[in-house]
Every structure is written in C-alpha cells, then in structure tokens.
Amino acid sequence: MSCTPILRRPAAVLSSLLCAMALAILSLSVMPPAARAQGMPGAPGGAMAPAMQGGPGAASGPGAPGGPGGPAGGPPLPAGLPPMPPQEPVVLVPVVEIVDGQWRAGDPAAAAQVRGQDGRQALRIVSTRDQVNGLIVRGRGQTTLKGARIEIRGRGKSDFDGIAAGLLVKDDAQLTLHDARIVTRGVVASAITATDRSTLEVRRSHLVAEGGPLPSGYTRRIGPGMMEPPTPLGLSGTARTTLALGSAKVRYVDSHIEAEAWGALSTDAARGATLQADRCTIVVRRSGYGTYSDNGAAVILNDSRMTVPTFGGVIAGQASLTLNRVVSQSGGNTVMIHSVMGQPQEVGTLHIDGGTLHSTNAAIVVKSANADIVLRRTTLRADNGDLLLGVANDDAFATRTQGAVVPGIRALVQDSTLQGHLVHLDKDRAMRVRLQGSRLQGRVQDVELALDAGSHWLATADSRVRLAPGTPLERIDARPGVTITALAQPGGLAVGEHRLASGGRLLIQADPG
C-alpha cells in the first residue's frame, strides 16, 4: 500500500476564532516561525522564479514579495484559545504514481478505472472512491505528459495536503502537462495541487472543480480539513480548482480553469509560491474568486479573461498580484486587498497594466491593509462608481496598526482616463493617489492627491482632499455647484476660494493642526 505520511500545513486565510486556534496550535507544532498561511503571521515574501515573466508592471521594489522590507515573525497570539482537535497523519492513495520520473502502479485500494498507467498510452482515470488521488508526481525528475483524462468523483479530506486532487505534484518533481482534461466532483477535491518545491507547467488543458456536498457531521473550521471558505470572505463553495502551496512554481498556458464556487486559481500556505496564467480563461460560476495571492505568494495573469461572481483577485498580506492586459467581469470587486493577523508594516502589491476590468461594486477595495497600487493604461469601471475604496475591515482578527505609522495605501495612475470615485474611510492609515499623464472624473474623499502637468481632475461631486504641494491649479476643475475643500499645504495654493473653469470652486482652508 502506497501511503505517504506528511506534516500538515498551516491554516488558510483569514480570521475568526477558529483561524486563531489553528494558528496557535499549528505554529507550535509544524510551522517554522517565518511561515504563514493565508492571513496568518510571518511568511516571508517569495522571489519570482526566473521563468515566470510578468511583462510590464511586474511587482518589484521594497515591500513587494522578494524585495527588502518583508515582515518576519508575527504578533503575539491571542490568549485563552481552546485546543484544536488532534490531526491525523496524511495518507495519500494514488491511482497512478510517477516517482523520480518513473511510472509506478498505484495503490490497489484506489480501485479505480485506469489505463495508460505505464506511460505508453494516454492516461485515463475514473475514480469514485473517497480520498483517492488520480495521479501523484513526486520525488525528483522531469516528466512530460500528454492527453491525460482524469475524473475524480470522490470527496477529499484536506486540499492543503492534496488529498483527492486529480493531479498532485510534490517534492522536487517537475511536470509539463499538455492537452489534459481534469474534472473533480467532490468536496475539497482540487483538479490540480502543486506543493513543496515542485515545478508545473500546464498547456492547452481544461480544469474544472465542481465541489460536492459537505459530509454529515462536518464542523466548520479554518486550516487543514476545512471544506468551505473562511466565513469573513463571504463566499460559498467546497472546492478550489487549482492550488499552489509552499514554494511551488506553477504556470498555466492557453487553458480553461473553472470552479463551481470558492476559487479557480488559488495559493495558500505560501513560502515563495509563484502562479502565472497566460492566455487563460478563468470562470467561477456561483460564488468565489478568480485568483488568490496569499501572503508570501506572487501571482501574474497575462492576456487572460476572467468571469467571476465575487472577486477577480484577492491579495492577502505581503503578496503581489499583477494583471497584464486582462479582461475581467466581476459581480463584486475586481480586486480585494486585506490583511489578517499580520504585521502592521506589511504591504500588498497590485499592478494592473492595460486591459478592461468591470465590476458591480468598488473596483479595488482595500480593507485595513497597506497597499502599493499601479494602474497603467487601463480601463477600470465600477457600476457603483467607486474606483478605489479604503475601508476598515470588520473582521475581528484584521491586522491592527497598534499605534504605529504605517505605509498606508499608495496608488499611482499612469496614462489612463478614469471615471469614478476615490474614497477613503479607514482612519488607521492614509491614502495617497498620484496621477501621471492621466485624467480623472469623480469624487475624491479624504485622499492626498497629486497631479503632474499632464494630468487633470474634474470633480463631479463635493470632495474633500489634501492636495500635494506643487499641484497646479489649472489641473483641477469641478462641475457647477460642486465644491472641493482642501487643506492648505506648505508651498501650495493660497488659502481662500478659487473659481474653477467649469463653474465649481476650490476652497483652500488653513490646516488647524
């Protein structure tokens, strides 16, 4: 019997008492001090693999994954947490294995329909038992696989461990997959999971996770064994289609990635994991996100299309997401950035270059987090009118500033024409937006705004801003009846009322502080 015990990885993202419970126990037992799963303390940023090319707008610089300034360690854990139940050893039951580049028969207990298990013809697997993996690629060595068809109908147990994944790539294995079709129809059964230090490239393939009903007696939890998204995300579903963990390097090319709910392209428990999708179609049908860049991960989407009901992308903690020439349609937000039980100084990095991104709610929402955002030559639209929204996270375990001065939200808009509002409601940090060669029409609330000589802002509703020193008056306008109120800055515009070209007015007030 091929049974591989593996240490369980730390919990998935986010808060709630269960999140803290998982962190408290797992950090003491299996997790190095610097490691952190989604939303948990202390994972270091991961350097982007040389083969992962993001094109213009790739994340870099201080505070980005792999750059200087990444956090280490975590804040003190909450006291008085009840103990977590003991975790069982992980048992993997593969239909077929490739070990050190060599094909091996799988576990007879899998009892699946299979052909091509020796690699001489295209692999075909249909598995109906619970907690059975289709193909596991492990050890070392490089393998190329073409035309595989894998269907998993049984339920999983923990997607952190890849149990019941259609394809699991682990250890230091390297796999190139062409023209595959992998479909799973069970709770926490991912189509593909890559973990440890593995390298995976998937081309022209079709990947679907349908999820399945929760087992009777399931108790909601966070971390290994969880079978649905953490409550604070506001999502439903029982399976993530693809999952990259640890320091795995994963690339999808010309492929279709689809989830019934929860998530399509996910990272978790990342320690430098990189995930890239080129010319892919990403679909979530009911509730969930297109991609999740977990603390310590870097995600790049190039020339891809996303259709999602909740979030196009999510950034958690010190992680990065780059969208190059992406077309996205979201029933919620284009991107959500948050930090849970992290460091006050950690910064999420978002770069959007080109593309057309449409959402029902705020295009980019930042929830009690620091963020470096670059928008370049992009079309960004939100039905509710908010392009960038900073809010306090109502999650009980959101990262607190603890009175520290934090980097805040910093956005650079280059060579873009945008219509919508910049609204900041988070009292724990500042929001600064700089326009370079760009035009903005919309309301600006409690934001420090800077415009270069090639930029222009037309206020469409009463606004309250802090204008950066040196901002030219002729770069600012307001519609008739609209008032812009700004505090005087050293070297800035004179205190008093300034009439604007379109009939509105700019009121500069003395700074009471």
PDB file of C-alpha atoms in Angstrom, residues 2 43 122 125 196 244 249 256 273 311 339 378 397 413 435 451 454 469 483 503 507:
ATOM      1  CA  SER A   2       1.406   3.366  -1.021  1.00  0.00           C
ATOM      2  CA  ALA A  43       5.593  34.308   5.873  1.00  0.00           C
ATOM      3  CA  ALA A 122      -2.624   8.444 -22.888  1.00  0.00           C
ATOM      4  CA  ILE A 125      -8.501   7.576 -14.812  1.00  0.00           C
ATOM      5  CA  ASP A 196       6.727  21.824  -1.791  1.00  0.00           C
ATOM      6  CA  ALA A 244      -0.214  26.258  -5.305  1.00  0.00           C
ATOM      7  CA  LYS A 249       6.276  27.264  -9.321  1.00  0.00           C
ATOM      8  CA  HIS A 256      -9.567  26.843 -19.185  1.00  0.00           C
ATOM      9  CA  ALA A 273       4.950  30.158  -4.372  1.00  0.00           C
ATOM     10  CA  PHE A 311     -13.665  38.883  -6.588  1.00  0.00           C
ATOM     11  CA  SER A 339      -4.521  41.639   5.938  1.00  0.00           C
ATOM     12  CA  THR A 378      -6.069  50.521 -18.052  1.00  0.00           C
ATOM     13  CA  PHE A 397      -8.704  39.411  13.512  1.00  0.00           C
ATOM     14  CA  VAL A 413      -2.233  56.142 -12.065  1.00  0.00           C
ATOM     15  CA  LEU A 435      -1.862  60.996 -11.395  1.00  0.00           C
ATOM     16  CA  LEU A 451      -1.308  65.696 -10.278  1.00  0.00           C
ATOM     17  CA  GLY A 454      -0.022  66.243 -17.860  1.00  0.00           C
ATOM     18  CA  PRO A 469       2.456  70.621  -2.693  1.00  0.00           C
ATOM     19  CA  THR A 483     -17.084  72.402  -4.063  1.00  0.00           C
ATOM     20  CA  GLY A 503     -18.163  76.687 -12.681  1.00  0.00           C
ATOM     21  CA  LEU A 507     -11.906  76.169  -1.133  1.00  0.00           C
TER      22      LEU A 507
END
